[in-house]
PDB file of C-alpha atoms in Angstrom:
ATOM      1  CA  UNK A   1      10.467 -12.238  18.045  1.00  0.00           C
ATOM      2  CA  UNK A   2      13.597 -10.281  21.134  1.00  0.00           C
ATOM      3  CA  UNK A   3      12.213  -5.958  21.414  1.00  0.00           C
ATOM      4  CA  UNK A   4      15.552  -5.221  20.256  1.00  0.00           C
ATOM      5  CA  UNK A   5      14.610  -6.613  16.873  1.00  0.00           C
ATOM      6  CA  UNK A   6      10.450  -5.443  17.387  1.00  0.00           C
ATOM      7  CA  UNK A   7      11.576  -1.665  17.655  1.00  0.00           C
ATOM      8  CA  UNK A   8      13.528  -1.942  14.570  1.00  0.00           C
ATOM      9  CA  UNK A   9      11.186  -2.756  12.858  1.00  0.00           C
ATOM     10  CA  UNK A  10       9.270  -0.884  13.995  1.00  0.00           C
ATOM     11  CA  UNK A  11      11.417   2.521  12.756  1.00  0.00           C
ATOM     12  CA  UNK A  12      12.127   0.610   9.806  1.00  0.00           C
ATOM     13  CA  UNK A  13       9.042  -0.340   8.132  1.00  0.00           C
ATOM     14  CA  UNK A  14       7.488   3.104   8.905  1.00  0.00           C
ATOM     15  CA  UNK A  15       9.859   4.590   6.490  1.00  0.00           C
ATOM     16  CA  UNK A  16       8.674   1.752   3.991  1.00  0.00           C
ATOM     17  CA  UNK A  17       5.930   2.446   4.104  1.00  0.00           C
ATOM     18  CA  UNK A  18       5.492   6.251   3.382  1.00  0.00           C
ATOM     19  CA  UNK A  19       8.495   5.237   0.516  1.00  0.00           C
ATOM     20  CA  UNK A  20       6.284   3.105  -1.126  1.00  0.00           C
ATOM     21  CA  UNK A  21       3.977   6.634  -1.716  1.00  0.00           C
ATOM     22  CA  UNK A  22       1.009   5.910   0.809  1.00  0.00           C
ATOM     23  CA  UNK A  23      -0.132   9.985   0.169  1.00  0.00           C
ATOM     24  CA  UNK A  24      -3.817   8.219   1.902  1.00  0.00           C
ATOM     25  CA  UNK A  25      -1.357   7.970   5.326  1.00  0.00           C
ATOM     26  CA  UNK A  26       1.019  10.818   5.034  1.00  0.00           C
ATOM     27  CA  UNK A  27      -2.352  13.517   4.863  1.00  0.00           C
ATOM     28  CA  UNK A  28      -4.100  11.309   7.363  1.00  0.00           C
ATOM     29  CA  UNK A  29      -0.478  11.962   9.865  1.00  0.00           C
ATOM     30  CA  UNK A  30       0.155  15.601   9.010  1.00  0.00           C
ATOM     31  CA  UNK A  31      -3.757  16.388   9.489  1.00  0.00           C
ATOM     32  CA  UNK A  32      -3.639  14.869  12.895  1.00  0.00           C
ATOM     33  CA  UNK A  33       0.389  16.366  13.900  1.00  0.00           C
ATOM     34  CA  UNK A  34      -0.867  19.904  12.879  1.00  0.00           C
ATOM     35  CA  UNK A  35      -4.430  19.324  15.452  1.00  0.00           C
ATOM     36  CA  UNK A  36      -1.304  17.982  18.570  1.00  0.00           C
ATOM     37  CA  UNK A  37       0.545  21.278  17.889  1.00  0.00           C
ATOM     38  CA  UNK A  38      -3.152  23.625  17.468  1.00  0.00           C
ATOM     39  CA  UNK A  39      -3.711  22.273  20.695  1.00  0.00           C
ATOM     40  CA  UNK A  40      -0.847  22.774  22.685  1.00  0.00           C
ATOM     41  CA  UNK A  41      -0.918  26.429  21.781  1.00  0.00           C
ATOM     42  CA  UNK A  42      -2.950  26.458  25.277  1.00  0.00           C
ATOM     43  CA  UNK A  43      -0.549  27.791  27.885  1.00  0.00           C
ATOM     44  CA  UNK A  44      -1.658  24.776  30.256  1.00  0.00           C
ATOM     45  CA  UNK A  45      -1.001  21.658  28.498  1.00  0.00           C
ATOM     46  CA  UNK A  46       1.350  19.290  29.302  1.00  0.00           C
ATOM     47  CA  UNK A  47       3.511  17.710  26.955  1.00  0.00           C
ATOM     48  CA  UNK A  48       2.966  13.907  27.332  1.00  0.00           C
ATOM     49  CA  UNK A  49       6.000  10.753  25.463  1.00  0.00           C
ATOM     50  CA  UNK A  50       4.058   7.269  25.618  1.00  0.00           C
ATOM     51  CA  UNK A  51       5.870   3.717  25.628  1.00  0.00           C
ATOM     52  CA  UNK A  52       4.528   0.399  25.585  1.00  0.00           C
ATOM     53  CA  UNK A  53       4.381  -3.236  24.298  1.00  0.00           C
ATOM     54  CA  UNK A  54       0.887  -4.419  23.019  1.00  0.00           C
ATOM     55  CA  UNK A  55      -0.457  -7.887  22.585  1.00  0.00           C
ATOM     56  CA  UNK A  56      -3.293  -7.858  19.996  1.00  0.00           C
ATOM     57  CA  UNK A  57      -5.568 -10.403  18.232  1.00  0.00           C
ATOM     58  CA  UNK A  58      -5.255  -9.832  14.718  1.00  0.00           C
ATOM     59  CA  UNK A  59      -8.189 -12.313  13.736  1.00  0.00           C
ATOM     60  CA  UNK A  60      -6.980 -13.905  10.593  1.00  0.00           C
ATOM     61  CA  UNK A  61      -3.368 -12.112  10.824  1.00  0.00           C
ATOM     62  CA  UNK A  62      -3.397 -14.180  14.114  1.00  0.00           C
ATOM     63  CA  UNK A  63      -2.371 -13.533  17.647  1.00  0.00           C
ATOM     64  CA  UNK A  64       0.991 -10.502  16.575  1.00  0.00           C
ATOM     65  CA  UNK A  65       2.913  -9.265  20.104  1.00  0.00           C
ATOM     66  CA  UNK A  66       4.518  -5.241  19.155  1.00  0.00           C
ATOM     67  CA  UNK A  67       5.818  -1.938  20.280  1.00  0.00           C
ATOM     68  CA  UNK A  68       4.865   1.188  20.127  1.00  0.00           C
ATOM     69  CA  UNK A  69       4.594   4.897  21.571  1.00  0.00           C
ATOM     70  CA  UNK A  70       2.844   8.052  21.351  1.00  0.00           C
ATOM     71  CA  UNK A  71       2.338  11.871  21.440  1.00  0.00           C
ATOM     72  CA  UNK A  72      -0.754  13.272  24.416  1.00  0.00           C
ATOM     73  CA  UNK A  73      -1.121  17.072  25.041  1.00  0.00           C
ATOM     74  CA  UNK A  74      -3.874  17.835  27.719  1.00  0.00           C
ATOM     75  CA  UNK A  75      -6.703  20.137  26.050  1.00  0.00           C
ATOM     76  CA  UNK A  76      -8.215  20.803  29.634  1.00  0.00           C
ATOM     77  CA  UNK A  77      -8.380  19.199  33.370  1.00  0.00           C
ATOM     78  CA  UNK A  78      -8.493  15.126  32.534  1.00  0.00           C
ATOM     79  CA  UNK A  79      -8.733  15.575  28.456  1.00  0.00           C
ATOM     80  CA  UNK A  80      -6.157  14.918  25.956  1.00  0.00           C
ATOM     81  CA  UNK A  81      -5.780  14.387  22.424  1.00  0.00           C
ATOM     82  CA  UNK A  82      -3.172  11.834  21.332  1.00  0.00           C
ATOM     83  CA  UNK A  83      -1.436  10.593  18.627  1.00  0.00           C
ATOM     84  CA  UNK A  84      -0.082   7.051  18.739  1.00  0.00           C
ATOM     85  CA  UNK A  85       1.541   4.350  16.624  1.00  0.00           C
ATOM     86  CA  UNK A  86       1.942   0.200  16.856  1.00  0.00           C
ATOM     87  CA  UNK A  87       4.509  -1.726  15.693  1.00  0.00           C
ATOM     88  CA  UNK A  88       2.692  -5.239  16.072  1.00  0.00           C
ATOM     89  CA  UNK A  89       4.241  -8.871  14.282  1.00  0.00           C
ATOM     90  CA  UNK A  90       3.751 -12.599  14.033  1.00  0.00           C
ATOM     91  CA  UNK A  91       5.022 -15.613  12.536  1.00  0.00           C
ATOM     92  CA  UNK A  92       3.914 -18.650  12.143  1.00  0.00           C
ATOM     93  CA  UNK A  93       5.758 -21.510  11.325  1.00  0.00           C
ATOM     94  CA  UNK A  94       9.164 -20.056  11.760  1.00  0.00           C
ATOM     95  CA  UNK A  95      11.970 -21.229   9.120  1.00  0.00           C
ATOM     96  CA  UNK A  96       9.092 -24.402   7.530  1.00  0.00           C
ATOM     97  CA  UNK A  97       8.792 -24.469   3.417  1.00  0.00           C
ATOM     98  CA  UNK A  98       5.191 -23.082   5.090  1.00  0.00           C
ATOM     99  CA  UNK A  99       6.387 -19.844   6.782  1.00  0.00           C
ATOM    100  CA  UNK A 100       4.346 -17.751   7.559  1.00  0.00           C
ATOM    101  CA  UNK A 101       4.720 -13.709   8.651  1.00  0.00           C
ATOM    102  CA  UNK A 102       2.612 -11.008   9.248  1.00  0.00           C
ATOM    103  CA  UNK A 103       2.907  -6.963   9.727  1.00  0.00           C
ATOM    104  CA  UNK A 104       0.215  -4.410  12.044  1.00  0.00           C
ATOM    105  CA  UNK A 105       1.723  -1.119  11.938  1.00  0.00           C
ATOM    106  CA  UNK A 106      -1.387   1.532  13.364  1.00  0.00           C
ATOM    107  CA  UNK A 107      -0.863   5.125  12.946  1.00  0.00           C
ATOM    108  CA  UNK A 108      -4.180   6.682  14.880  1.00  0.00           C
ATOM    109  CA  UNK A 109      -5.352   9.660  16.020  1.00  0.00           C
ATOM    110  CA  UNK A 110      -7.934  10.140  19.346  1.00  0.00           C
ATOM    111  CA  UNK A 111      -9.108  11.790  22.018  1.00  0.00           C
ATOM    112  CA  UNK A 112      -8.605  10.276  26.119  1.00  0.00           C
ATOM    113  CA  UNK A 113     -10.422  10.944  29.163  1.00  0.00           C
ATOM    114  CA  UNK A 114      -9.353  10.517  32.159  1.00  0.00           C
ATOM    115  CA  UNK A 115     -11.721  10.041  35.319  1.00  0.00           C
ATOM    116  CA  UNK A 116      -9.756  10.286  38.578  1.00  0.00           C
ATOM    117  CA  UNK A 117     -11.412   7.359  40.927  1.00  0.00           C
ATOM    118  CA  UNK A 118     -12.225   8.346  44.359  1.00  0.00           C
ATOM    119  CA  UNK A 119      -9.115  11.070  46.329  1.00  0.00           C
ATOM    120  CA  UNK A 120      -6.992   8.551  45.058  1.00  0.00           C
ATOM    121  CA  UNK A 121      -4.246   9.350  42.075  1.00  0.00           C
ATOM    122  CA  UNK A 122      -5.624   6.521  40.111  1.00  0.00           C
ATOM    123  CA  UNK A 123      -7.605   7.394  36.907  1.00  0.00           C
ATOM    124  CA  UNK A 124     -10.198   5.188  34.730  1.00  0.00           C
ATOM    125  CA  UNK A 125      -9.047   6.096  30.676  1.00  0.00           C
ATOM    126  CA  UNK A 126     -11.800   5.844  27.925  1.00  0.00           C
ATOM    127  CA  UNK A 127     -10.424   5.842  24.322  1.00  0.00           C
ATOM    128  CA  UNK A 128     -11.326   6.407  21.114  1.00  0.00           C
ATOM    129  CA  UNK A 129      -8.975   6.419  17.980  1.00  0.00           C
ATOM    130  CA  UNK A 130      -8.839   6.682  14.358  1.00  0.00           C
ATOM    131  CA  UNK A 131      -6.479   6.587  11.338  1.00  0.00           C
ATOM    132  CA  UNK A 132      -4.300   4.192   9.357  1.00  0.00           C
ATOM    133  CA  UNK A 133      -3.808   0.379   9.512  1.00  0.00           C
ATOM    134  CA  UNK A 134      -0.725  -1.231   7.587  1.00  0.00           C
ATOM    135  CA  UNK A 135      -1.327  -4.994   7.099  1.00  0.00           C
ATOM    136  CA  UNK A 136       1.515  -6.978   4.689  1.00  0.00           C
ATOM    137  CA  UNK A 137       1.320 -10.784   4.621  1.00  0.00           C
ATOM    138  CA  UNK A 138       3.816 -13.197   3.681  1.00  0.00           C
ATOM    139  CA  UNK A 139       3.116 -16.572   2.817  1.00  0.00           C
ATOM    140  CA  UNK A 140       5.602 -19.728   1.880  1.00  0.00           C
ATOM    141  CA  UNK A 141       4.365 -22.776   0.395  1.00  0.00           C
ATOM    142  CA  UNK A 142       7.525 -25.711  -0.353  1.00  0.00           C
ATOM    143  CA  UNK A 143       9.371 -22.669   0.755  1.00  0.00           C
ATOM    144  CA  UNK A 144       8.674 -19.574  -2.141  1.00  0.00           C
ATOM    145  CA  UNK A 145       7.177 -16.396  -0.990  1.00  0.00           C
ATOM    146  CA  UNK A 146       4.212 -14.333  -1.349  1.00  0.00           C
ATOM    147  CA  UNK A 147       3.224 -11.259  -0.825  1.00  0.00           C
ATOM    148  CA  UNK A 148       0.316  -8.914  -0.039  1.00  0.00           C
ATOM    149  CA  UNK A 149       0.198  -5.325   1.731  1.00  0.00           C
ATOM    150  CA  UNK A 150      -2.597  -2.702   2.355  1.00  0.00           C
ATOM    151  CA  UNK A 151      -3.168   0.314   4.172  1.00  0.00           C
ATOM    152  CA  UNK A 152      -6.610   0.672   5.229  1.00  0.00           C
ATOM    153  CA  UNK A 153      -8.518   2.716   7.830  1.00  0.00           C
ATOM    154  CA  UNK A 154      -8.686   1.273  11.286  1.00  0.00           C
ATOM    155  CA  UNK A 155     -11.233   1.976  14.080  1.00  0.00           C
ATOM    156  CA  UNK A 156     -10.170   2.485  18.029  1.00  0.00           C
ATOM    157  CA  UNK A 157     -11.387   1.479  21.351  1.00  0.00           C
ATOM    158  CA  UNK A 158      -9.653   1.376  24.536  1.00  0.00           C
ATOM    159  CA  UNK A 159     -10.000   1.559  28.740  1.00  0.00           C
ATOM    160  CA  UNK A 160      -8.353   0.433  31.649  1.00  0.00           C
ATOM    161  CA  UNK A 161      -6.645   2.302  34.350  1.00  0.00           C
ATOM    162  CA  UNK A 162      -3.693   4.674  34.705  1.00  0.00           C
ATOM    163  CA  UNK A 163      -1.535   5.804  37.775  1.00  0.00           C
ATOM    164  CA  UNK A 164       0.606   9.162  38.361  1.00  0.00           C
ATOM    165  CA  UNK A 165       2.987   7.968  40.129  1.00  0.00           C
ATOM    166  CA  UNK A 166       4.684  10.976  40.858  1.00  0.00           C
ATOM    167  CA  UNK A 167       4.283  14.136  38.121  1.00  0.00           C
ATOM    168  CA  UNK A 168       6.549  13.262  35.577  1.00  0.00           C
ATOM    169  CA  UNK A 169       5.559   9.549  34.790  1.00  0.00           C
ATOM    170  CA  UNK A 170       2.136   7.802  34.895  1.00  0.00           C
ATOM    171  CA  UNK A 171       2.947   3.346  34.374  1.00  0.00           C
ATOM    172  CA  UNK A 172      -0.587   2.441  32.971  1.00  0.00           C
ATOM    173  CA  UNK A 173      -2.582  -1.070  31.124  1.00  0.00           C
ATOM    174  CA  UNK A 174      -5.720  -0.928  28.981  1.00  0.00           C
ATOM    175  CA  UNK A 175      -7.553  -3.645  26.924  1.00  0.00           C
ATOM    176  CA  UNK A 176      -9.860  -2.572  23.956  1.00  0.00           C
ATOM    177  CA  UNK A 177     -10.943  -3.477  20.449  1.00  0.00           C
ATOM    178  CA  UNK A 178      -9.449  -2.181  16.777  1.00  0.00           C
ATOM    179  CA  UNK A 179     -11.119  -3.494  13.706  1.00  0.00           C
ATOM    180  CA  UNK A 180      -9.425  -2.624  10.120  1.00  0.00           C
ATOM    181  CA  UNK A 181     -11.330  -1.354   6.503  1.00  0.00           C
ATOM    182  CA  UNK A 182      -9.836  -2.689   3.805  1.00  0.00           C
ATOM    183  CA  UNK A 183     -11.336  -2.498  -0.135  1.00  0.00           C
ATOM    184  CA  UNK A 184      -8.766  -3.910  -2.092  1.00  0.00           C
ATOM    185  CA  UNK A 185      -6.715  -7.040  -1.307  1.00  0.00           C
ATOM    186  CA  UNK A 186      -7.638  -7.378   2.283  1.00  0.00           C
ATOM    187  CA  UNK A 187     -10.957  -6.791   1.716  1.00  0.00           C
ATOM    188  CA  UNK A 188     -13.268 -10.362   3.150  1.00  0.00           C
ATOM    189  CA  UNK A 189     -10.036 -10.860   5.854  1.00  0.00           C
ATOM    190  CA  UNK A 190     -11.013  -9.912   8.523  1.00  0.00           C
ATOM    191  CA  UNK A 191      -8.186  -7.808  10.769  1.00  0.00           C
ATOM    192  CA  UNK A 192     -10.114  -7.175  14.617  1.00  0.00           C
ATOM    193  CA  UNK A 193      -9.723  -8.680  17.646  1.00  0.00           C
ATOM    194  CA  UNK A 194      -9.040  -7.599  21.488  1.00  0.00           C
ATOM    195  CA  UNK A 195      -5.538  -5.585  22.359  1.00  0.00           C
ATOM    196  CA  UNK A 196      -3.775  -4.746  25.966  1.00  0.00           C
ATOM    197  CA  UNK A 197      -1.743  -2.480  26.641  1.00  0.00           C
ATOM    198  CA  UNK A 198       0.767  -2.131  29.293  1.00  0.00           C
ATOM    199  CA  UNK A 199       2.526   1.404  28.749  1.00  0.00           C
ATOM    200  CA  UNK A 200       4.993   4.585  30.983  1.00  0.00           C
ATOM    201  CA  UNK A 201       3.718   7.717  30.334  1.00  0.00           C
ATOM    202  CA  UNK A 202       6.334  10.394  31.052  1.00  0.00           C
ATOM    203  CA  UNK A 203       5.029  14.064  31.221  1.00  0.00           C
ATOM    204  CA  UNK A 204       8.614  16.420  29.907  1.00  0.00           C
ATOM    205  CA  UNK A 205       6.528  20.095  29.669  1.00  0.00           C
ATOM    206  CA  UNK A 206       3.810  20.916  32.808  1.00  0.00           C
ATOM    207  CA  UNK A 207       2.579  18.798  34.701  1.00  0.00           C
ATOM    208  CA  UNK A 208       0.410  16.079  35.032  1.00  0.00           C
ATOM    209  CA  UNK A 209      -2.828  17.022  36.273  1.00  0.00           C
ATOM    210  CA  UNK A 210      -3.458  14.492  38.872  1.00  0.00           C
TER     211      UNK A 210
END
């Protein structure tokens, strides 16, 4: 799927899931946002915006590609808190009677520690997060589709490298592992696997600490 379409689905799908009364998800997001806002009260904080592209192993959900973003705030030197969201999608047997569509949306909050490598502008990143994951499958049999969706808990860990290219721009790569837990329709599904992230961090207020 083209990047333009993935961006479109990223925003529209987020709105659709909220409209369907995902009250637990809303509470998680509000809690994380409140924590981020309170953290930014630190006068020495820097506010960052991340944009990224993802390749996600989905287990029973096939392998997915996606786009995402994050808001990151420096708590102290090289220790950040963040909220991160991504829209991931996969299609199997496209435009055939047995087409399969999978959507996996992650809403997460967590902490990131950056360890400077020697005296360079290169950092080893270690990131842990917890949040919610909205999963949806649409399976067609003889052109007749059945759709199932559920929101559950998700945990993830990533490690990678971040480079402070300038005081306001920092490209990075990460590899990690995610696992979603469900209790109803996807209780027996294995939705987990490695995740590869290619991103760019933009420091909007303050400066990065390199």
